Short mmCIF file of C-alpha atoms and ligand atoms in Angstrom, two decimals:
data_model
loop_
_atom_site.label_atom_id
_atom_site.label_comp_id
_atom_site.label_asym_id
_atom_site.label_seq_id
_atom_site.Cartn_x
_atom_site.Cartn_y
_atom_site.Cartn_z
CA MET A 1 -215.57 50.45 33.72
CA ASP A 2 -213.16 53.38 34.04
CA LEU A 3 -213.94 56.91 32.84
CA LEU A 4 -212.03 56.56 29.58
CA ASN A 5 -214.11 53.57 28.50
CA ILE A 6 -217.35 55.11 29.76
CA VAL A 7 -216.66 58.23 27.68
CA LYS A 8 -215.62 56.09 24.71
CA GLU A 9 -218.78 53.99 24.83
CA ALA A 10 -220.95 57.10 25.16
CA GLY A 11 -219.48 58.59 21.98
CA VAL A 12 -218.32 61.84 23.59
CA ILE A 13 -216.44 64.13 21.21
CA GLY A 14 -215.39 67.77 21.40
CA ALA A 15 -218.71 69.58 21.06
CA GLY A 16 -218.07 72.27 18.48
CA GLY A 17 -214.79 72.64 16.61
CA ALA A 18 -213.35 69.63 14.84
CA GLY A 19 -214.96 66.98 17.08
CA PHE A 20 -211.88 65.28 18.50
CA PRO A 21 -212.88 62.07 20.35
CA THR A 22 -212.73 62.92 24.05
CA HIS A 23 -211.60 59.46 25.18
CA ALA A 24 -208.39 59.98 23.18
CA LYS A 25 -207.68 63.11 25.22
CA LEU A 26 -208.01 61.05 28.39
CA THR A 27 -205.22 58.66 27.44
CA SER A 28 -202.53 61.10 28.62
CA LYS A 29 -201.61 62.67 31.93
CA ALA A 30 -201.63 66.45 32.25
CA GLU A 31 -200.89 69.13 34.80
CA TYR A 32 -203.96 71.23 34.04
CA ILE A 33 -207.44 70.57 32.83
CA LEU A 34 -208.95 73.67 31.26
CA LEU A 35 -212.60 74.28 30.51
CA ASN A 36 -213.11 76.41 27.46
CA GLY A 37 -216.13 78.54 28.29
CA ALA A 38 -215.02 81.45 26.12
CA GLU A 39 -217.51 80.98 23.31
CA CYS A 40 -215.74 83.65 21.31
CA GLU A 41 -217.75 83.30 18.10
CA PRO A 42 -220.09 86.31 17.90
CA LEU A 43 -223.83 85.57 18.32
CA LEU A 44 -223.45 82.00 19.62
CA ARG A 45 -224.93 81.54 23.09
CA VAL A 46 -224.58 77.87 24.01
CA ASP A 47 -221.79 77.58 26.58
CA GLN A 48 -222.80 80.47 28.82
CA GLN A 49 -226.36 79.16 29.08
CA LEU A 50 -225.30 75.56 29.66
CA MET A 51 -223.10 76.69 32.55
CA GLU A 52 -226.03 78.63 33.97
CA MET A 53 -228.43 75.67 33.65
CA PHE A 54 -226.15 72.76 34.49
CA PRO A 55 -223.35 74.14 36.68
CA ASP A 56 -223.00 71.09 38.95
CA GLN A 57 -223.02 68.60 36.09
CA ILE A 58 -220.41 70.57 34.14
CA ILE A 59 -218.22 71.00 37.21
CA LYS A 60 -218.47 67.30 38.08
CA GLY A 61 -217.84 66.20 34.49
CA MET A 62 -214.76 68.38 34.40
CA GLU A 63 -213.62 67.15 37.82
CA ALA A 64 -213.94 63.53 36.68
CA ALA A 65 -211.89 64.20 33.54
CA GLY A 66 -209.34 66.26 35.49
CA LYS A 67 -208.83 63.59 38.13
CA TYR A 68 -208.57 60.92 35.43
CA VAL A 69 -205.70 62.72 33.69
CA GLU A 70 -204.20 63.44 37.14
CA ALA A 71 -204.39 67.19 36.63
CA ARG A 72 -203.32 69.07 39.73
CA LYS A 73 -205.50 72.04 38.86
CA ALA A 74 -208.74 72.62 36.98
CA ILE A 75 -209.39 76.07 35.52
CA ILE A 76 -212.65 77.24 34.00
CA GLY A 77 -212.22 80.14 31.55
CA ILE A 78 -215.26 82.40 31.17
CA LYS A 79 -215.34 85.88 29.70
CA GLY A 80 -215.47 88.55 32.42
CA LYS A 81 -218.60 90.02 30.83
CA HIS A 82 -220.59 86.94 31.91
CA LYS A 83 -220.61 88.04 35.56
CA LYS A 84 -223.71 86.07 36.55
CA VAL A 85 -222.29 82.79 35.24
CA ILE A 86 -218.94 83.45 36.90
CA VAL A 87 -220.56 84.09 40.30
CA LEU A 88 -222.74 80.99 39.93
CA MET A 89 -219.86 78.70 38.93
CA ARG A 90 -217.72 79.99 41.82
CA GLU A 91 -220.57 79.40 44.26
CA ARG A 92 -221.15 75.87 43.02
CA ILE A 93 -217.44 74.99 43.04
CA ALA A 94 -217.34 76.06 46.71
CA ALA A 95 -220.58 74.26 47.54
CA LEU A 96 -219.24 71.05 45.98
CA GLY A 97 -216.08 71.33 48.09
CA LEU A 98 -213.80 71.74 45.09
CA SER A 99 -212.30 75.17 45.81
CA ASN A 100 -208.85 73.68 46.39
CA TYR A 101 -208.91 72.00 43.01
CA MET A 102 -210.96 74.13 40.65
CA GLU A 103 -211.14 77.84 39.96
CA VAL A 104 -212.86 80.19 37.54
CA MET A 105 -210.63 82.65 35.71
CA GLU A 106 -212.04 85.63 33.88
CA LEU A 107 -211.12 85.88 30.22
CA ARG A 108 -210.83 89.13 28.32
CA ASP A 109 -213.47 89.81 25.72
CA ILE A 110 -211.15 89.31 22.77
CA TYR A 111 -211.28 87.30 19.59
CA PRO A 112 -210.40 84.42 19.42
CA ALA A 113 -210.35 83.82 23.20
CA GLY A 114 -211.73 80.33 22.56
CA ASP A 115 -208.92 79.26 20.22
CA GLU A 116 -207.31 76.44 22.23
CA GLN A 117 -203.86 77.92 22.00
CA VAL A 118 -204.98 81.43 22.94
CA LEU A 119 -206.99 79.96 25.83
CA VAL A 120 -204.02 77.97 27.12
CA HIS A 121 -201.92 81.13 27.13
CA GLU A 122 -204.58 83.31 28.73
CA LEU A 123 -205.17 80.79 31.54
CA THR A 124 -201.68 79.41 32.17
CA GLN A 125 -199.29 81.81 30.40
CA ARG A 126 -197.89 78.78 28.57
CA ILE A 127 -197.53 78.67 24.81
CA VAL A 128 -198.36 75.60 22.78
CA PRO A 129 -195.55 75.11 20.24
CA GLU A 130 -196.23 75.43 16.51
CA VAL A 131 -198.19 72.53 14.96
CA SER A 132 -198.60 71.02 18.40
CA ILE A 133 -201.39 70.47 20.92
CA PRO A 134 -202.07 71.78 24.46
CA LEU A 135 -200.90 68.49 25.97
CA LYS A 136 -197.37 69.42 24.94
CA VAL A 137 -197.47 72.09 27.66
CA GLY A 138 -199.32 69.95 30.18
CA CYS A 139 -202.89 70.97 29.40
CA VAL A 140 -206.03 69.10 28.40
CA VAL A 141 -208.81 71.38 27.12
CA ILE A 142 -212.50 70.49 26.98
CA ASN A 143 -215.51 72.75 26.49
CA SER A 144 -218.65 73.18 28.58
CA GLU A 145 -220.87 70.91 26.51
CA THR A 146 -218.20 68.23 26.44
CA ALA A 147 -217.93 68.38 30.25
CA LEU A 148 -221.72 68.05 30.43
CA ASN A 149 -221.57 65.06 28.09
CA ILE A 150 -218.89 63.46 30.27
CA TRP A 151 -221.22 63.84 33.24
CA ASN A 152 -224.11 62.38 31.24
CA ALA A 153 -221.88 59.46 30.23
CA LEU A 154 -221.20 58.78 33.92
CA GLU A 155 -224.97 58.72 34.38
CA GLY A 156 -225.26 56.12 31.62
CA LYS A 157 -226.44 58.52 28.89
CA PRO A 158 -224.66 58.48 25.52
CA VAL A 159 -224.47 61.58 23.33
CA THR A 160 -227.74 61.78 21.41
CA GLU A 161 -228.49 65.51 21.63
CA THR A 162 -226.65 68.74 21.04
CA TYR A 163 -227.26 72.41 21.82
CA ILE A 164 -227.52 74.85 18.93
CA THR A 165 -227.98 78.61 18.69
CA VAL A 166 -230.00 79.91 15.75
CA ALA A 167 -229.08 83.57 15.31
CA GLY A 168 -228.62 86.41 12.85
CA ASP A 169 -230.99 88.69 10.97
CA ILE A 170 -234.10 86.84 12.15
CA PRO A 171 -237.12 87.58 14.37
CA GLN A 172 -236.50 84.79 16.91
CA ARG A 173 -232.98 84.18 18.10
CA LEU A 174 -232.89 81.09 20.26
CA THR A 175 -230.84 78.20 21.55
CA LEU A 176 -232.24 74.69 21.30
CA LYS A 177 -231.57 71.15 22.44
CA VAL A 178 -231.75 69.09 19.27
CA PRO A 179 -231.64 65.30 18.72
CA VAL A 180 -228.57 64.37 16.66
CA GLY A 181 -229.68 63.50 13.13
CA THR A 182 -232.53 66.06 12.98
CA ALA A 183 -232.86 67.84 9.62
CA ILE A 184 -231.10 71.23 9.73
CA ARG A 185 -234.13 72.66 7.92
CA ASP A 186 -236.34 71.76 10.93
CA VAL A 187 -233.96 73.52 13.32
CA ILE A 188 -233.75 76.64 11.19
CA ALA A 189 -237.55 76.68 10.87
CA GLN A 190 -237.72 77.71 14.54
CA CYS A 191 -236.25 81.16 13.73
CA GLY A 192 -239.54 82.64 12.55
CA VAL A 193 -238.52 83.34 8.94
CA LYS A 194 -241.20 82.00 6.59
CA ASN A 195 -239.35 82.37 3.31
CA LEU A 196 -235.64 81.61 3.30
CA ASP A 197 -235.06 82.58 -0.34
CA ASP A 198 -233.26 85.83 0.54
CA TYR A 199 -231.14 84.20 3.23
CA ALA A 200 -227.83 82.40 3.43
CA VAL A 201 -226.98 80.18 6.40
CA ILE A 202 -223.59 79.96 8.07
CA ASP A 203 -222.88 76.58 9.65
CA GLY A 204 -221.25 77.47 12.98
CA GLY A 205 -220.10 80.88 14.13
CA PRO A 206 -219.90 83.90 11.84
CA MET A 207 -216.10 84.01 11.97
CA MET A 208 -215.06 80.42 11.31
CA GLY A 209 -218.27 78.91 9.96
CA SER A 210 -218.82 78.51 6.25
CA VAL A 211 -221.86 79.38 4.15
CA MET A 212 -223.88 76.24 3.48
CA ASN A 213 -224.48 75.36 -0.16
CA ASN A 214 -227.80 73.86 0.83
CA ILE A 215 -229.55 73.28 4.13
CA ASP A 216 -230.66 69.74 3.44
CA GLY A 217 -228.12 68.21 5.83
CA TYR A 218 -228.54 66.84 9.34
CA VAL A 219 -227.42 67.92 12.80
CA THR A 220 -224.30 66.24 14.18
CA LYS A 221 -222.87 66.11 17.71
CA LYS A 222 -220.61 69.05 16.92
CA SER A 223 -223.26 71.34 15.42
CA LYS A 224 -223.17 74.52 17.48
CA GLY A 225 -224.98 77.23 15.58
CA TYR A 226 -226.70 78.41 12.43
CA VAL A 227 -226.41 82.09 11.58
CA LEU A 228 -228.93 83.39 9.06
CA LEU A 229 -228.09 86.57 7.18
CA LYS A 230 -229.46 88.20 4.06
CA LYS A 231 -227.56 87.14 0.96
CA ASP A 232 -226.26 90.69 0.38
CA HIS A 233 -224.80 91.01 3.89
CA PHE A 234 -221.08 91.83 3.97
CA LEU A 235 -220.19 88.55 5.68
CA ILE A 236 -222.02 86.41 3.18
CA ARG A 237 -220.51 88.25 0.22
CA LYS A 238 -217.04 87.93 1.75
CA LYS A 239 -217.41 84.27 2.65
CA THR A 240 -218.71 83.23 -0.74
CA VAL A 241 -215.79 84.62 -2.74
CA SER A 242 -214.17 81.70 -4.54
CA LEU A 243 -210.59 80.72 -3.75
CA GLU A 244 -209.65 81.59 -7.31
CA ARG A 245 -211.12 85.09 -7.04
CA ALA A 246 -209.45 85.57 -3.62
CA ARG A 247 -206.19 84.62 -5.29
CA VAL A 248 -206.61 87.03 -8.20
CA ILE A 249 -207.66 89.99 -6.01
CA GLY A 250 -204.91 89.32 -3.47
CA LYS A 251 -202.30 89.15 -6.17
CA THR A 252 -203.14 92.57 -7.53
CA ALA A 253 -204.18 94.52 -4.44
CA CYS A 254 -202.06 93.46 -1.44
CA GLU A 255 -200.07 96.46 -0.30
CA GLN A 256 -197.90 94.44 2.10
CA CYS A 257 -198.90 96.59 5.06
CA ARG A 258 -198.62 93.43 7.23
CA MET A 259 -201.65 94.27 9.37
CA CYS A 260 -202.82 90.69 8.84
CA THR A 261 -199.62 89.47 10.46
CA ASP A 262 -199.42 92.08 13.19
CA LEU A 263 -202.89 91.16 14.48
CA CYS A 264 -202.70 87.41 13.82
CA PRO A 265 -203.40 85.60 17.13
CA ARG A 266 -200.91 82.84 16.33
CA TYR A 267 -198.18 85.31 15.31
CA LEU A 268 -198.78 87.21 18.55
CA LEU A 269 -198.18 83.99 20.48
CA GLY A 270 -194.69 83.96 18.95
CA HIS A 271 -195.44 81.49 16.16
CA ASN A 272 -194.07 82.09 12.70
CA MET A 273 -197.50 82.52 11.07
CA GLN A 274 -197.06 85.57 8.85
CA PRO A 275 -199.91 85.79 6.36
CA HIS A 276 -198.45 88.86 4.62
CA LYS A 277 -195.55 86.66 3.48
CA VAL A 278 -197.96 84.13 2.02
CA MET A 279 -199.71 87.01 0.25
CA ARG A 280 -196.35 88.22 -1.04
CA ALA A 281 -195.58 84.81 -2.46
CA LEU A 282 -198.88 85.02 -4.29
CA SER A 283 -198.10 88.48 -5.66
CA TYR A 284 -194.69 87.46 -6.94
CA ASN A 285 -195.91 84.23 -8.46
CA LEU A 286 -193.71 82.21 -6.15
CA GLU A 287 -194.82 78.77 -7.17
CA ASP A 288 -192.49 76.89 -4.86
CA VAL A 289 -195.16 75.95 -2.30
CA LYS A 290 -192.51 74.32 -0.12
CA GLU A 291 -191.42 77.84 0.82
CA GLN A 292 -194.94 78.61 2.03
CA GLN A 293 -195.10 76.01 4.79
CA ILE A 294 -195.97 78.68 7.32
CA ALA A 295 -199.49 78.59 5.87
CA GLN A 296 -199.91 75.39 7.88
CA LEU A 297 -199.62 77.38 11.12
CA CYS A 298 -202.94 79.09 10.43
CA CYS A 299 -205.84 78.10 12.72
CA GLU A 300 -208.33 79.63 10.24
CA CYS A 301 -209.73 82.04 12.82
CA ASN A 302 -210.38 84.46 9.95
CA ALA A 303 -209.29 87.51 11.96
CA CYS A 304 -206.98 88.61 9.13
CA GLU A 305 -209.66 88.32 6.50
CA LEU A 306 -212.66 89.74 8.34
CA TYR A 307 -211.01 92.26 10.66
CA SER A 308 -207.36 93.12 10.10
CA CYS A 309 -206.86 93.71 6.39
CA PRO A 310 -207.55 97.38 5.62
CA VAL A 311 -208.28 96.67 1.97
CA ASN A 312 -210.57 93.72 2.53
CA LEU A 313 -208.40 90.99 1.04
CA HIS A 314 -208.44 87.25 1.77
CA PRO A 315 -205.23 86.17 3.51
CA ARG A 316 -206.95 83.28 5.31
CA SER A 317 -208.29 81.94 2.02
CA VAL A 318 -204.86 82.27 0.42
CA ASN A 319 -203.40 80.34 3.38
CA SER A 320 -206.01 77.65 2.72
CA LEU A 321 -205.01 77.55 -0.92
CA TYR A 322 -201.37 76.96 0.01
CA LYS A 323 -202.38 74.44 2.67
CA GLN A 324 -204.21 72.45 0.01
CA LYS A 325 -201.19 72.54 -2.30
CA LEU A 326 -198.84 71.53 0.52
CA ALA A 327 -201.12 68.63 1.48
CA GLU A 328 -201.27 67.49 -2.16
CA GLN A 329 -197.47 67.35 -2.19
CA GLY A 330 -197.29 65.68 1.24
CA ILE A 331 -195.25 68.56 2.70
CA LYS A 332 -195.49 69.17 6.44
CA TYR A 333 -194.23 72.21 8.34
CA GLN A 334 -191.10 71.43 10.31
CA PRO A 335 -190.79 73.60 13.42
CA VAL A 336 -187.32 74.97 14.08
CA GLN A 337 -187.91 75.78 17.75
CA MET A 338 -190.04 74.44 20.59
CA ASP A 339 -189.93 77.33 23.07
CA PHE A 340 -192.04 80.34 22.30
CA GLN A 341 -192.67 83.68 23.90
CA ALA A 342 -195.62 85.91 23.23
CA ARG A 343 -194.58 88.97 21.25
CA SER A 344 -194.16 92.08 23.36
CA SER A 345 -196.73 93.88 21.23
CA ARG A 346 -199.42 91.29 21.93
CA GLU A 347 -201.10 93.21 24.72
CA TYR A 348 -201.75 96.17 22.42
CA ARG A 349 -202.91 94.15 19.47
CA LEU A 350 -205.64 91.95 20.85
CA ILE A 351 -208.91 92.17 18.95
CA PRO A 352 -211.81 93.44 21.10
CA SER A 353 -214.93 91.38 20.37
CA LYS A 354 -217.15 94.46 20.33
CA ARG A 355 -215.09 96.11 17.62
CA LEU A 356 -214.99 92.89 15.66
CA ILE A 357 -218.77 92.62 15.78
CA ILE A 358 -219.11 96.20 14.49
CA LYS A 359 -216.57 95.53 11.74
CA ILE A 360 -218.39 92.46 10.46
CA GLY A 361 -221.78 94.16 10.59
CA LEU A 362 -223.42 92.09 13.31
CA THR A 363 -224.09 94.68 16.02
CA ALA A 364 -227.81 94.79 15.29
CA PHE A 365 -228.04 91.02 15.76
CA ASP A 366 -225.84 90.72 18.86
CA LYS A 367 -228.78 89.88 21.12
CA PRO A 368 -229.71 87.10 23.56
CA ALA A 369 -230.71 83.73 22.13
CA PRO A 370 -232.48 82.17 25.11
CA LEU A 371 -232.43 78.44 25.65
CA THR A 372 -235.93 77.41 24.60
CA GLN A 373 -237.70 74.10 24.97
CA VAL A 374 -238.83 72.93 21.54
CA GLU A 375 -240.08 69.41 21.00
CA PHE A 376 -238.68 68.11 17.73
CA ARG A 377 -240.85 65.40 16.20
CA PRO A 378 -238.87 64.42 13.10
CA LYS A 379 -240.35 61.71 10.90
CA THR A 380 -236.86 60.51 10.08
CA ILE A 381 -233.40 61.16 11.41
CA ARG A 382 -230.13 60.63 9.60
CA ILE A 383 -227.15 59.93 11.80
CA ALA A 384 -223.70 60.38 10.31
CA LEU A 385 -221.19 57.65 11.05
CA ARG A 386 -218.37 60.16 10.98
CA GLN A 387 -219.12 63.23 13.08
CA HIS A 388 -215.62 63.41 14.51
CA ILE A 389 -211.92 63.38 13.69
CA GLY A 390 -210.84 59.84 12.83
CA ALA A 391 -212.37 56.82 11.14
CA ALA A 392 -216.09 56.51 10.44
CA ALA A 393 -218.01 54.26 12.83
CA ILE A 394 -219.00 50.78 11.60
CA PRO A 395 -222.77 50.14 11.66
CA THR A 396 -223.86 47.66 14.33
CA VAL A 397 -227.45 47.52 13.07
CA ALA A 398 -229.03 46.31 9.85
CA VAL A 399 -231.77 47.70 7.61
CA GLY A 400 -235.18 46.78 9.02
CA GLU A 401 -233.93 46.50 12.59
CA LYS A 402 -235.80 48.34 15.35
CA VAL A 403 -233.66 50.64 17.50
CA LYS A 404 -234.23 52.48 20.75
CA ALA A 405 -233.07 55.99 21.67
CA GLY A 406 -229.59 55.71 23.15
CA GLN A 407 -228.84 52.37 21.45
CA LEU A 408 -225.41 51.90 19.92
CA ILE A 409 -225.71 51.92 16.11
CA GLY A 410 -222.06 52.45 15.12
CA LYS A 411 -218.84 51.24 16.72
CA ILE A 412 -215.24 52.38 16.42
CA PRO A 413 -213.26 50.30 13.89
CA ASP A 414 -210.61 48.16 15.64
CA GLY A 415 -207.35 49.98 16.21
CA SER A 416 -208.64 53.33 14.92
CA LEU A 417 -209.24 56.74 16.36
CA GLY A 418 -212.97 57.32 16.24
CA ALA A 419 -216.21 57.64 18.17
CA THR A 420 -219.30 55.51 18.68
CA VAL A 421 -222.70 56.74 17.47
CA HIS A 422 -226.11 56.11 18.99
CA ALA A 423 -229.73 56.40 17.87
CA SER A 424 -231.29 59.62 19.11
CA CYS A 425 -234.92 58.38 18.77
CA ASN A 426 -236.82 55.11 18.78
CA GLY A 427 -237.44 53.83 15.26
CA THR A 428 -236.59 51.46 12.44
CA VAL A 429 -233.43 51.50 10.36
CA LYS A 430 -234.47 52.35 6.79
CA GLU A 431 -231.19 52.79 5.00
CA ILE A 432 -227.45 52.58 5.59
CA LYS A 433 -225.52 54.45 2.94
CA ASP A 434 -223.19 57.40 2.35
CA ASN A 435 -221.66 56.89 5.80
CA SER A 436 -224.96 57.50 7.55
CA ILE A 437 -227.88 55.61 9.04
CA LEU A 438 -231.43 56.70 8.21
CA ILE A 439 -233.98 55.90 10.92
CA LYS A 440 -237.75 56.15 10.51
CA VAL A 441 -238.91 57.52 13.84
CA GLY A 442 -241.64 55.66 15.75
CA SER A 443 -241.79 52.89 18.29
S1 SF4 B 501 -203.38 93.21 5.67
FE1 SF4 B 501 -204.17 92.98 3.59
S2 SF4 B 501 -203.03 94.46 2.38
FE2 SF4 B 501 -201.96 94.26 4.32
S3 SF4 B 501 -200.40 92.68 3.92
FE3 SF4 B 501 -202.17 91.63 4.73
S4 SF4 B 501 -203.36 91.01 2.95
FE4 SF4 B 501 -201.89 92.57 2.24
S1 SF4 B 502 -206.81 83.05 9.83
FE1 SF4 B 502 -205.40 84.76 9.61
S2 SF4 B 502 -205.33 85.67 11.64
FE2 SF4 B 502 -206.17 83.62 11.91
S3 SF4 B 502 -204.40 82.32 12.31
FE3 SF4 B 502 -204.73 82.29 10.11
S4 SF4 B 502 -203.39 83.85 9.34
FE4 SF4 B 502 -203.61 84.25 11.52
#
């Protein structure tokens, strides 16, 4: 079987982010394969530790993917502040005889260095056109955990576990290997907080993650972090403002200073994303949403909302509001150009991560979250059939059937983009409903 089919059968998807099926990325040819080791979300500590623990596997997984897409060069992007990891990865690349093919490049400690389009520019100086993907400029991007999962797939192991950082205002910050389908509550319980009543939990990083309405869900392949903060923390208050309230405040208080635009990472790459214009449309009651198509150029990095705006408004949320309206009307942004140049001011307007962390009130919690061995013994696991972009997987098992860890339990529907799913523990299928499979754990 070739790599594409091995990766497809193993259910590898982009670990973190939207969960794009990795096999679909392998269908094209590219000039570069890039490894996104930026991990630019404050407090999350997965990628750097995985590279430290599994350097050879990550390098070989990336090499396999790179050779498959016929990339002439493989570049690993790691923030310069992670010196130890950089030295280690360089040593291992040399030891594996890959120095002519693969190199490590140091990334600046800026936010959002891990945004695919920012990463492509930082590593290759190319700019992905508006509403396009890195492949358009000859790049395929994967992250560290995905490269590790590609290596595991080559070793015959499907994706049944994921790495998660539990961080925030808690006594024990740690990073864990967790079986897919484990209850989020069991993962959070490792943080040392006995009573969660005063806490809110962000699913993912503090910048792009959203506050969970309840923590009764289950871990998926793309779960990357849970950040626990007190309910009255600035970030929680800001993130729980309703779209309607964001709209009303923005309408009355935006002073059109355009700081949100001047510091927007996509605008700085030369794209036409100008959140102050979307805010202006809101202020002037411009109901013609067709005129606000630029809202679709927003990558939702939240820099404007949590860092740039001097009066604490919600330009990202307002973009989301317009995006929703545009989607309802079936309107899609039509780019007018394909060649872009970074704005000359970009170099002076990058957002330093340290300042961002101060601004969002996380300095006190910006501490290590060491990878810690914890044995999860869930009584049940619930595995979602749609943990990825594309169609939900179709169950290949029935209620009452015994399954083994690593067994295929959901396949990709014919002719669809999707990903397979596998049991993460031995057990018996108890229920198949709501696009998920409940397994009672036990042999
Ligand atoms: S930064 Fe804030 S006040 Fe300034 S234009 Fe943007 S939303 Fe309005
Ligand atoms: S969230 Fe704000 S800063 Fe980020 S891309 Fe969208 S408009 Fe730009």
